[in-house]
Amino acid sequence: MFGLQKEFVPDESQQAAIDAACDNSRRIVAFTGKAGTGKTSIIKNIYKVLTSNGYMVSVSAPTGKAAKRIQETTGITAVTNHRLLGYGMPIELEVDDIKTGGKKRVSVSTGPTFNQRKPLPHDVLIFDEDAMVNQEIHRNRIAALKSGARIILVGDVNQLKPIEEDKTLDSQESAFQAALRKFNGITLTTNHRQLEGSGIHMNAERILEGKVPIRADDFVITYSQEPVQEVTKQVLDSRERGIDYSTLDAQIVTCMNKTWIGTAKLNLTIQQIFWDRSRPAIDLPRHKWINDGGTIRVQVGSKVVYTANSYDLGNEQYAFNGEVGVVVEIDHLHGTVDIDFGDRVVTIPPVLIIVKSNGTVIESDPRRNIDLAYVLTTHKMQGSECKHITYILNKSTTHVQSRRNFYTAITRAQETCSVITDMQSITKSTRWPG
């Protein structure tokens, strides 16, 4: 067995995970742990141990945000699963709409470059936030392994299950759940963060046990039948206390895109709080299949999310699906929008021309991938964290409420969490596993 890094002293379950990850006889290793159980520290040490012993190792995550977080916390370069596998830019196609009898546009992936015929060169692949990975991506990862290569799957099995392209798979166990079951998965049992007095940690445990959370200094619960008015009031009050929901430090989270507390409507409401009429604005086009198309209006200071993987926006710039940023400049003459994603500023052009290998030319407007981000779904927030989280529940979202959604949402908070809910919704969200 390889030697451990001196600065890291693992507990028993962490040691078991490290031993398994460094055991060449195990082709697939999976381990799970709740927030604070040391998953990132284990990844960092496994990577150091394996690379120091001459192995070619890659670290990857499902989203750009999750990959960025690995790099920020470990110093290890990480990429998205799509980029690792060599997926091309999605192509917009017009297809028949069976429901309406008309036409609709869909975004279609060009598929992975690396596969069984052209395997990846790595000896070991480490996949973080693996609870988010659907069956299709998992199959493509396995197919792209070279002979003798190994994979290590890391995640929190308590979080939301992945979004499957094939909806018949929604009721089945995820690829990560199956790996834990089939390959003697390891569960990390000890929380190593400074959690004394942490209401967030205490209530995460209560939710997993099917118990309703309780109030704490860092965990506020507000019962209301008027969630929109309540969240608006909270955003205004928070700004007075130095917590600004127009920045990347604070985030409103909801269960879904539709309904009156969904992202589509609530984003417009929260945007008005921060709108500066003295600043010029620009109308950006939207995909026709998102909120009935139309446009959204943004200005310098607007909080936005990018909703696609764009690997080449020109001048070696890129943007990933789920990345949240703030608009810092708008060129009204040329129509470009500059977004600060925290680690870099990216210029989103009005026209992107892609020439495929067969000579086909595809023209698109990547600004369609810009959406408002004052409010995000739990799925969009999965794989990332921020200092302050407000999670909003209401009877209108009952059909998607679950323990997984609730747990995932509140564990995105690093410092404070606020829940706006009615009694029926908080009860459903702790009793229904999801």
Tab-separated table of C-alpha atoms in Angstrom:
chain	number	residue	atom	x	y	z
A	1	MET	CA	0.000	0.000	0.000
A	2	PHE	CA	1.244	3.496	-0.794
A	3	GLY	CA	2.315	5.887	1.971
A	4	LEU	CA	0.028	8.712	3.139
A	5	GLN	CA	0.796	12.422	3.109
A	6	LYS	CA	2.163	13.520	6.500
A	7	GLU	CA	-0.189	16.476	6.969
A	8	PHE	CA	-3.284	14.289	6.747
A	9	VAL	CA	-4.265	12.010	9.622
A	10	PRO	CA	-7.275	9.959	8.508
A	11	ASP	CA	-9.889	8.389	10.734
A	12	GLU	CA	-10.837	4.725	10.325
A	13	SER	CA	-13.422	5.199	7.550
A	14	GLN	CA	-11.201	7.674	5.685
A	15	GLN	CA	-8.311	5.215	5.872
A	16	ALA	CA	-10.549	2.508	4.428
A	17	ALA	CA	-11.455	4.783	1.515
A	18	ILE	CA	-7.812	5.667	0.848
A	19	ASP	CA	-6.725	2.039	1.023
A	20	ALA	CA	-9.434	1.031	-1.441
A	21	ALA	CA	-8.595	3.885	-3.821
A	22	CYS	CA	-4.922	2.905	-3.843
A	23	ASP	CA	-5.610	-0.818	-4.266
A	24	ASN	CA	-4.774	-1.720	-7.878
A	25	SER	CA	-6.940	-4.836	-7.707
A	26	ARG	CA	-10.091	-2.715	-7.360
A	27	ARG	CA	-11.216	-1.368	-10.732
A	28	ILE	CA	-14.147	0.630	-9.319
A	29	VAL	CA	-14.086	2.237	-5.870
A	30	ALA	CA	-16.988	4.257	-4.445
A	31	PHE	CA	-17.279	6.112	-1.170
A	32	THR	CA	-19.907	8.440	0.221
A	33	GLY	CA	-20.076	10.924	3.076
A	34	LYS	CA	-22.124	13.833	4.293
A	35	ALA	CA	-20.818	17.403	4.283
A	36	GLY	CA	-17.737	17.747	6.483
A	37	THR	CA	-16.662	14.095	6.445
A	38	GLY	CA	-13.468	14.880	4.553
A	39	LYS	CA	-14.255	13.805	0.994
A	40	THR	CA	-12.237	16.647	-0.560
A	41	SER	CA	-9.253	15.999	1.728
A	42	ILE	CA	-9.302	12.344	0.733
A	43	ILE	CA	-9.393	13.234	-2.974
A	44	LYS	CA	-6.411	15.549	-2.516
A	45	ASN	CA	-4.366	12.888	-0.742
A	46	ILE	CA	-5.327	10.054	-3.077
A	47	TYR	CA	-4.284	12.246	-6.008
A	48	LYS	CA	-0.917	13.076	-4.407
A	49	VAL	CA	-0.223	9.485	-3.476
A	50	LEU	CA	-1.081	8.073	-6.900
A	51	THR	CA	0.700	10.749	-8.950
A	52	SER	CA	3.818	10.507	-6.772
A	53	ASN	CA	3.878	6.811	-7.624
A	54	GLY	CA	3.861	7.514	-11.337
A	55	TYR	CA	0.179	7.141	-12.168
A	56	MET	CA	-1.582	9.459	-14.601
A	57	VAL	CA	-4.633	10.715	-12.694
A	58	SER	CA	-7.546	12.945	-13.720
A	59	VAL	CA	-10.040	14.640	-11.382
A	60	SER	CA	-13.467	15.497	-12.734
A	61	ALA	CA	-16.932	16.640	-11.634
A	62	PRO	CA	-20.372	16.882	-13.277
A	63	THR	CA	-20.523	20.697	-13.446
A	64	GLY	CA	-18.165	23.583	-14.025
A	65	LYS	CA	-18.975	24.951	-10.568
A	66	ALA	CA	-18.098	21.665	-8.885
A	67	ALA	CA	-14.859	21.358	-10.886
A	68	LYS	CA	-13.922	24.927	-9.979
A	69	ARG	CA	-14.564	24.212	-6.308
A	70	ILE	CA	-12.214	21.208	-6.381
A	71	GLN	CA	-9.480	23.365	-7.878
A	72	GLU	CA	-10.023	26.134	-5.319
A	73	THR	CA	-9.925	23.794	-2.314
A	74	THR	CA	-7.218	21.337	-3.420
A	75	GLY	CA	-5.102	23.115	-6.024
A	76	ILE	CA	-5.684	20.180	-8.379
A	77	THR	CA	-6.801	20.968	-11.913
A	78	ALA	CA	-10.287	19.562	-12.445
A	79	VAL	CA	-12.566	19.492	-15.481
A	80	THR	CA	-16.182	18.625	-16.129
A	81	ASN	CA	-17.120	15.071	-17.079
A	82	HIS	CA	-18.230	16.377	-20.466
A	83	ARG	CA	-14.917	18.091	-21.126
A	84	LEU	CA	-12.937	15.069	-19.949
A	85	LEU	CA	-14.842	12.822	-22.361
A	86	GLY	CA	-14.484	15.328	-25.200
A	87	TYR	CA	-18.111	16.237	-25.741
A	88	GLY	CA	-18.502	18.866	-28.426
A	89	MET	CA	-20.550	22.037	-28.308
A	90	PRO	CA	-24.285	21.275	-28.182
A	91	ILE	CA	-26.057	21.882	-31.493
A	92	GLU	CA	-29.489	23.470	-31.750
A	93	LEU	CA	-31.858	21.528	-34.002
A	94	GLU	CA	-35.454	22.096	-35.070
A	95	VAL	CA	-37.564	18.968	-34.605
A	96	ASP	CA	-41.226	17.991	-34.703
A	97	ASP	CA	-43.179	18.690	-31.516
A	98	ILE	CA	-45.507	15.716	-31.016
A	99	LYS	CA	-47.616	17.559	-28.435
A	100	THR	CA	-48.376	20.670	-30.516
A	101	GLY	CA	-47.940	19.327	-34.032
A	102	GLY	CA	-45.573	22.208	-34.764
A	103	LYS	CA	-41.823	22.628	-34.478
A	104	LYS	CA	-39.521	23.067	-31.508
A	105	ARG	CA	-35.791	23.613	-31.077
A	106	VAL	CA	-33.736	21.307	-28.913
A	107	SER	CA	-30.110	21.289	-27.838
A	108	VAL	CA	-28.361	18.095	-28.926
A	109	SER	CA	-24.908	17.009	-27.782
A	110	THR	CA	-22.387	15.942	-30.395
A	111	GLY	CA	-21.358	13.058	-28.135
A	112	PRO	CA	-18.038	12.084	-26.536
A	113	THR	CA	-14.730	12.028	-28.416
A	114	PHE	CA	-13.273	9.404	-26.082
A	115	ASN	CA	-14.907	5.997	-26.165
A	116	GLN	CA	-14.144	2.287	-26.465
A	117	ARG	CA	-12.317	2.825	-29.756
A	118	LYS	CA	-10.449	5.882	-28.478
A	119	PRO	CA	-9.964	5.444	-24.714
A	120	LEU	CA	-8.770	8.066	-22.256
A	121	PRO	CA	-5.021	7.968	-21.487
A	122	HIS	CA	-5.388	8.109	-17.677
A	123	ASP	CA	-4.564	5.283	-15.292
A	124	VAL	CA	-6.984	6.484	-12.607
A	125	LEU	CA	-10.009	8.780	-12.881
A	126	ILE	CA	-11.433	10.415	-9.760
A	127	PHE	CA	-15.025	11.663	-10.076
A	128	ASP	CA	-16.317	14.029	-7.387
A	129	GLU	CA	-20.002	14.917	-6.726
A	130	ASP	CA	-20.863	11.624	-8.363
A	131	ALA	CA	-24.389	11.511	-6.945
A	132	MET	CA	-25.237	14.006	-9.727
A	133	VAL	CA	-24.079	11.774	-12.596
A	134	ASN	CA	-26.755	10.109	-14.738
A	135	GLN	CA	-26.643	6.671	-16.324
A	136	GLU	CA	-25.697	7.914	-19.800
A	137	ILE	CA	-22.585	9.803	-18.655
A	138	HIS	CA	-21.595	6.918	-16.384
A	139	ARG	CA	-21.812	4.417	-19.247
A	140	ASN	CA	-19.723	6.691	-21.443
A	141	ARG	CA	-17.074	7.005	-18.711
A	142	ILE	CA	-16.798	3.244	-18.355
A	143	ALA	CA	-16.616	2.826	-22.125
A	144	ALA	CA	-13.763	5.362	-22.325
A	145	LEU	CA	-11.490	3.568	-19.833
A	146	LYS	CA	-8.304	2.132	-21.249
A	147	SER	CA	-7.297	-1.416	-20.408
A	148	GLY	CA	-6.357	-1.654	-16.725
A	149	ALA	CA	-7.612	1.830	-15.830
A	150	ARG	CA	-9.508	2.404	-12.595
A	151	ILE	CA	-12.205	4.844	-11.451
A	152	ILE	CA	-12.912	6.317	-8.017
A	153	LEU	CA	-16.418	7.655	-7.396
A	154	VAL	CA	-16.965	10.180	-4.586
A	155	GLY	CA	-20.226	11.804	-3.503
A	156	ASP	CA	-23.005	12.259	-0.970
A	157	VAL	CA	-25.672	9.640	-1.561
A	158	ASN	CA	-28.158	11.661	0.524
A	159	GLN	CA	-28.316	14.446	-2.057
A	160	LEU	CA	-30.625	14.735	-5.057
A	161	LYS	CA	-30.501	11.969	-7.621
A	162	PRO	CA	-29.328	12.916	-11.130
A	163	ILE	CA	-31.603	14.126	-13.903
A	164	GLU	CA	-31.936	11.208	-16.317
A	165	GLU	CA	-32.529	11.700	-20.031
A	166	ASP	CA	-34.503	8.450	-19.960
A	167	LYS	CA	-37.286	9.227	-17.470
A	168	THR	CA	-37.981	5.525	-16.915
A	169	LEU	CA	-34.731	5.480	-14.920
A	170	ASP	CA	-35.950	8.070	-12.390
A	171	SER	CA	-37.464	5.409	-10.141
A	172	GLN	CA	-34.359	3.207	-10.262
A	173	GLU	CA	-31.154	3.523	-8.281
A	174	SER	CA	-28.601	5.954	-9.691
A	175	ALA	CA	-25.249	4.893	-11.108
A	176	PHE	CA	-23.601	6.088	-7.885
A	177	GLN	CA	-26.022	4.160	-5.687
A	178	ALA	CA	-25.435	1.038	-7.779
A	179	ALA	CA	-21.641	1.419	-7.488
A	180	LEU	CA	-21.860	1.732	-3.696
A	181	ARG	CA	-23.956	-1.433	-3.569
A	182	LYS	CA	-22.047	-3.547	-6.088
A	183	PHE	CA	-18.467	-2.642	-5.195
A	184	ASN	CA	-18.472	-2.629	-1.400
A	185	GLY	CA	-18.905	1.108	-1.107
A	186	ILE	CA	-17.444	2.865	1.916
A	187	THR	CA	-19.360	5.365	4.078
A	188	LEU	CA	-17.393	8.097	5.825
A	189	THR	CA	-18.733	8.349	9.360
A	190	THR	CA	-16.952	11.202	11.172
A	191	ASN	CA	-17.573	14.913	10.644
A	192	HIS	CA	-14.306	16.843	10.845
A	193	ARG	CA	-15.541	20.398	10.510
A	194	GLN	CA	-15.835	22.772	13.455
A	195	LEU	CA	-19.528	22.159	13.988
A	196	GLU	CA	-20.121	22.857	17.670
A	197	GLY	CA	-23.272	24.958	17.818
A	198	SER	CA	-23.884	24.649	14.066
A	199	GLY	CA	-27.613	24.692	13.426
A	200	ILE	CA	-27.002	23.910	9.760
A	201	HIS	CA	-25.227	20.647	10.587
A	202	MET	CA	-27.697	19.752	13.336
A	203	ASN	CA	-30.675	20.291	11.046
A	204	ALA	CA	-29.066	18.408	8.156
A	205	GLU	CA	-28.892	15.422	10.490
A	206	ARG	CA	-32.491	15.959	11.635
A	207	ILE	CA	-33.747	16.083	8.044
A	208	LEU	CA	-31.993	12.815	7.190
A	209	GLU	CA	-33.644	11.287	10.268
A	210	GLY	CA	-37.064	12.473	9.066
A	211	LYS	CA	-37.374	15.165	11.756
A	212	VAL	CA	-38.506	18.746	11.239
A	213	PRO	CA	-35.606	21.214	11.641
A	214	ILE	CA	-35.506	23.586	14.605
A	215	ARG	CA	-34.374	27.187	14.852
A	216	ALA	CA	-30.786	28.082	15.729
A	217	ASP	CA	-28.551	31.156	15.590
A	218	ASP	CA	-27.424	30.258	12.069
A	219	PHE	CA	-30.675	28.583	10.998
A	220	VAL	CA	-33.799	30.736	10.703
A	221	ILE	CA	-37.243	29.266	9.980
A	222	THR	CA	-40.075	31.577	8.924
A	223	TYR	CA	-43.596	30.181	8.546
A	224	SER	CA	-45.640	32.094	5.986
A	225	GLN	CA	-48.465	31.622	3.500
A	226	GLU	CA	-47.046	34.554	1.496
A	227	PRO	CA	-43.551	33.353	0.564
A	228	VAL	CA	-42.918	35.942	-2.164
A	229	GLN	CA	-43.579	38.862	0.180
A	230	GLU	CA	-41.526	37.185	2.896
A	231	VAL	CA	-38.483	36.496	0.718
A	232	THR	CA	-38.635	40.046	-0.674
A	233	LYS	CA	-38.659	41.434	2.870
A	234	GLN	CA	-35.791	39.168	3.851
A	235	VAL	CA	-33.653	40.237	0.879
A	236	LEU	CA	-34.197	43.901	1.785
A	237	ASP	CA	-33.501	43.315	5.494
A	238	SER	CA	-30.410	41.249	4.712
A	239	ARG	CA	-28.962	44.012	2.565
A	240	GLU	CA	-29.174	46.339	5.571
A	241	ARG	CA	-27.124	43.768	7.532
A	242	GLY	CA	-24.478	43.448	4.836
A	243	ILE	CA	-25.757	40.240	3.195
A	244	ASP	CA	-26.287	40.976	-0.492
A	245	TYR	CA	-28.309	38.512	-2.570
A	246	SER	CA	-27.087	40.131	-5.781
A	247	THR	CA	-23.579	38.748	-5.100
A	248	LEU	CA	-22.118	35.241	-5.223
A	249	ASP	CA	-22.027	35.090	-1.403
A	250	ALA	CA	-25.791	34.710	-0.980
A	251	GLN	CA	-28.335	32.638	-2.881
A	252	ILE	CA	-32.087	32.026	-2.908
A	253	VAL	CA	-32.942	28.392	-3.661
A	254	THR	CA	-36.285	26.905	-4.705
A	255	CYS	CA	-37.521	23.446	-5.726
A	256	MET	CA	-38.340	24.098	-9.351
A	257	ASN	CA	-38.517	26.512	-12.273
A	258	LYS	CA	-42.290	26.865	-12.576
A	259	THR	CA	-45.068	27.881	-10.105
A	260	TRP	CA	-45.274	31.292	-8.481
A	261	ILE	CA	-42.196	30.635	-6.315
A	262	GLY	CA	-40.274	29.043	-9.186
A	263	THR	CA	-37.165	30.587	-10.684
A	264	ALA	CA	-38.955	32.035	-13.731
A	265	LYS	CA	-41.273	34.361	-11.808
A	266	LEU	CA	-39.329	34.860	-8.577
A	267	ASN	CA	-36.164	35.929	-10.402
A	268	LEU	CA	-38.035	38.841	-11.976
A	269	THR	CA	-39.366	39.887	-8.577
A	270	ILE	CA	-35.965	39.824	-6.871
A	271	GLN	CA	-34.286	41.494	-9.854
A	272	GLN	CA	-36.472	44.567	-9.311
A	273	ILE	CA	-35.002	45.047	-5.833
A	274	PHE	CA	-31.543	45.512	-7.302
A	275	TRP	CA	-32.518	47.241	-10.565
A	276	ASP	CA	-30.815	50.607	-11.109
A	277	ARG	CA	-32.861	52.757	-13.488
A	278	SER	CA	-29.886	55.052	-14.051
A	279	ARG	CA	-27.949	52.234	-15.732
A	280	PRO	CA	-28.508	51.228	-19.368
A	281	ALA	CA	-29.880	47.744	-19.991
A	282	ILE	CA	-29.812	45.216	-22.803
A	283	ASP	CA	-32.461	42.709	-23.869
A	284	LEU	CA	-31.033	39.221	-24.385
A	285	PRO	CA	-32.761	36.528	-26.461
A	286	ARG	CA	-33.851	33.304	-24.832
A	287	HIS	CA	-34.259	29.757	-26.072
A	288	LYS	CA	-37.789	29.201	-27.293
A	289	TRP	CA	-38.239	26.168	-25.048
A	290	ILE	CA	-37.306	28.158	-21.902
A	291	ASN	CA	-40.153	30.185	-20.399
A	292	ASP	CA	-41.798	30.630	-23.811
A	293	GLY	CA	-38.785	32.366	-25.301
A	294	GLY	CA	-38.920	36.142	-25.383
A	295	THR	CA	-36.114	38.137	-23.812
A	296	ILE	CA	-34.605	38.916	-20.438
A	297	ARG	CA	-33.240	42.325	-19.526
A	298	VAL	CA	-29.896	42.696	-17.777
A	299	GLN	CA	-27.596	45.564	-16.857
A	300	VAL	CA	-24.198	45.940	-15.220
A	301	GLY	CA	-24.634	44.425	-11.771
A	302	SER	CA	-27.200	41.799	-12.808
A	303	LYS	CA	-26.680	38.347	-11.297
A	304	VAL	CA	-26.837	35.682	-13.993
A	305	VAL	CA	-26.276	31.985	-14.599
A	306	TYR	CA	-24.886	30.382	-17.756
A	307	THR	CA	-26.973	27.379	-18.816
A	308	ALA	CA	-24.796	25.471	-21.311
A	309	ASN	CA	-21.278	24.154	-21.747
A	310	SER	CA	-19.518	26.509	-24.167
A	311	TYR	CA	-15.936	25.361	-24.496
A	312	ASP	CA	-14.840	27.943	-27.068
A	313	LEU	CA	-16.328	31.426	-26.974
A	314	GLY	CA	-13.301	32.919	-28.714
A	315	ASN	CA	-9.955	34.092	-27.326
A	316	GLU	CA	-9.672	30.841	-25.315
A	317	GLN	CA	-12.702	31.787	-23.244
A	318	TYR	CA	-15.265	29.292	-21.959
A	319	ALA	CA	-18.354	29.089	-19.753
A	320	PHE	CA	-19.928	26.063	-18.132
A	321	ASN	CA	-23.497	25.080	-17.397
A	322	GLY	CA	-24.487	26.257	-13.914
A	323	GLU	CA	-21.785	28.873	-13.439
A	324	VAL	CA	-23.107	31.964	-11.664
A	325	GLY	CA	-21.638	35.415	-12.204
A	326	VAL	CA	-22.307	39.140	-12.292
A	327	VAL	CA	-22.549	41.268	-15.446
A	328	VAL	CA	-19.650	43.743	-15.340
A	329	GLU	CA	-19.775	45.283	-18.815
A	330	ILE	CA	-22.138	45.550	-21.782
A	331	ASP	CA	-21.045	46.624	-25.251
A	332	HIS	CA	-24.305	48.003	-26.634
A	333	LEU	CA	-22.763	48.609	-30.057
A	334	HIS	CA	-21.612	45.031	-30.622
A	335	GLY	CA	-24.060	43.316	-28.250
A	336	THR	CA	-21.463	41.527	-26.102
A	337	VAL	CA	-21.969	40.858	-22.391
A	338	ASP	CA	-19.039	40.481	-19.968
A	339	ILE	CA	-19.699	38.234	-16.954
A	340	ASP	CA	-17.460	37.942	-13.901
A	341	PHE	CA	-17.652	34.309	-12.754
A	342	GLY	CA	-15.416	34.927	-9.745
A	343	ASP	CA	-12.221	33.418	-11.140
A	344	ARG	CA	-12.358	35.034	-14.596
A	345	VAL	CA	-14.315	37.485	-16.738
A	346	VAL	CA	-15.845	35.994	-19.894
A	347	THR	CA	-17.182	37.894	-22.903
A	348	ILE	CA	-20.352	36.313	-24.310
A	349	PRO	CA	-20.685	37.304	-27.997
A	350	PRO	CA	-23.951	37.685	-29.931
A	351	VAL	CA	-22.821	35.234	-32.605
A	352	LEU	CA	-20.861	32.000	-32.337
A	353	ILE	CA	-19.915	30.164	-35.529
A	354	ILE	CA	-18.907	26.508	-35.319
A	355	VAL	CA	-17.475	24.638	-38.301
A	356	LYS	CA	-17.916	20.876	-37.916
A	357	SER	CA	-15.423	18.355	-39.272
A	358	ASN	CA	-17.715	17.652	-42.253
A	359	GLY	CA	-17.702	21.339	-43.185
A	360	THR	CA	-21.171	22.114	-41.820
A	361	VAL	CA	-21.382	25.645	-40.444
A	362	ILE	CA	-23.558	26.222	-37.376
A	363	GLU	CA	-24.387	29.729	-36.193
A	364	SER	CA	-25.905	30.433	-32.765
A	365	ASP	CA	-26.314	33.190	-30.196
A	366	PRO	CA	-24.716	32.022	-26.927
A	367	ARG	CA	-26.364	34.905	-25.069
A	368	ARG	CA	-29.471	32.695	-25.097
A	369	ASN	CA	-27.658	30.675	-22.440
A	370	ILE	CA	-27.703	33.611	-20.006
A	371	ASP	CA	-30.473	33.561	-17.417
A	372	LEU	CA	-31.161	35.398	-14.164
A	373	ALA	CA	-29.619	33.833	-11.040
A	374	TYR	CA	-31.030	35.617	-8.004
A	375	VAL	CA	-33.046	32.409	-7.552
A	376	LEU	CA	-31.772	28.965	-8.557
A	377	THR	CA	-33.183	25.457	-8.280
A	378	THR	CA	-31.682	22.988	-5.842
A	379	HIS	CA	-30.436	20.982	-8.830
A	380	LYS	CA	-28.554	24.031	-10.155
A	381	MET	CA	-26.958	24.614	-6.735
A	382	GLN	CA	-25.868	21.013	-6.271
A	383	GLY	CA	-22.093	20.753	-6.267
A	384	SER	CA	-21.519	24.295	-4.994
A	385	GLU	CA	-21.712	26.260	-1.760
A	386	CYS	CA	-22.041	29.874	-0.661
A	387	LYS	CA	-22.041	31.738	2.640
A	388	HIS	CA	-25.777	32.411	2.918
A	389	ILE	CA	-28.720	30.353	1.648
A	390	THR	CA	-32.441	31.089	1.686
A	391	TYR	CA	-34.571	28.058	0.808
A	392	ILE	CA	-38.179	28.746	-0.110
A	393	LEU	CA	-40.998	26.192	0.100
A	394	ASN	CA	-44.723	26.420	-0.597
A	395	LYS	CA	-47.697	24.122	-1.186
A	396	SER	CA	-47.422	24.846	-4.918
A	397	THR	CA	-44.211	22.788	-5.014
A	398	THR	CA	-45.528	19.819	-3.001
A	399	HIS	CA	-45.030	17.296	-5.830
A	400	VAL	CA	-41.245	17.898	-5.922
A	401	GLN	CA	-40.650	18.376	-2.204
A	402	SER	CA	-38.524	15.716	-0.561
A	403	ARG	CA	-35.962	15.006	2.109
A	404	ARG	CA	-33.223	14.857	-0.556
A	405	ASN	CA	-34.159	18.272	-1.910
A	406	PHE	CA	-34.339	19.832	1.568
A	407	TYR	CA	-31.043	18.301	2.722
A	408	THR	CA	-29.249	19.256	-0.490
A	409	ALA	CA	-30.488	22.855	-0.308
A	410	ILE	CA	-29.537	23.637	3.289
A	411	THR	CA	-26.127	21.966	3.066
A	412	ARG	CA	-25.155	24.500	0.376
A	413	ALA	CA	-24.918	27.064	3.225
A	414	GLN	CA	-21.533	27.713	4.812
A	415	GLU	CA	-22.512	30.318	7.420
A	416	THR	CA	-26.273	30.930	7.633
A	417	CYS	CA	-29.409	29.287	6.308
A	418	SER	CA	-32.949	30.637	6.240
A	419	VAL	CA	-36.035	28.579	5.390
A	420	ILE	CA	-39.309	30.201	4.319
A	421	THR	CA	-42.091	27.650	4.380
A	422	ASP	CA	-45.581	26.631	5.477
A	423	MET	CA	-46.145	23.790	7.929
A	424	GLN	CA	-47.438	21.372	5.280
A	425	SER	CA	-44.373	21.864	3.074
A	426	ILE	CA	-41.766	21.487	5.808
A	427	THR	CA	-43.501	18.328	7.023
A	428	LYS	CA	-43.595	16.824	3.522
A	429	SER	CA	-39.962	17.782	2.959
A	430	THR	CA	-38.808	15.864	6.013
A	431	ARG	CA	-41.031	12.812	5.698
A	432	TRP	CA	-40.847	12.022	1.981
A	433	PRO	CA	-37.428	10.467	1.103
A	434	GLY	CA	-37.487	11.452	-2.571
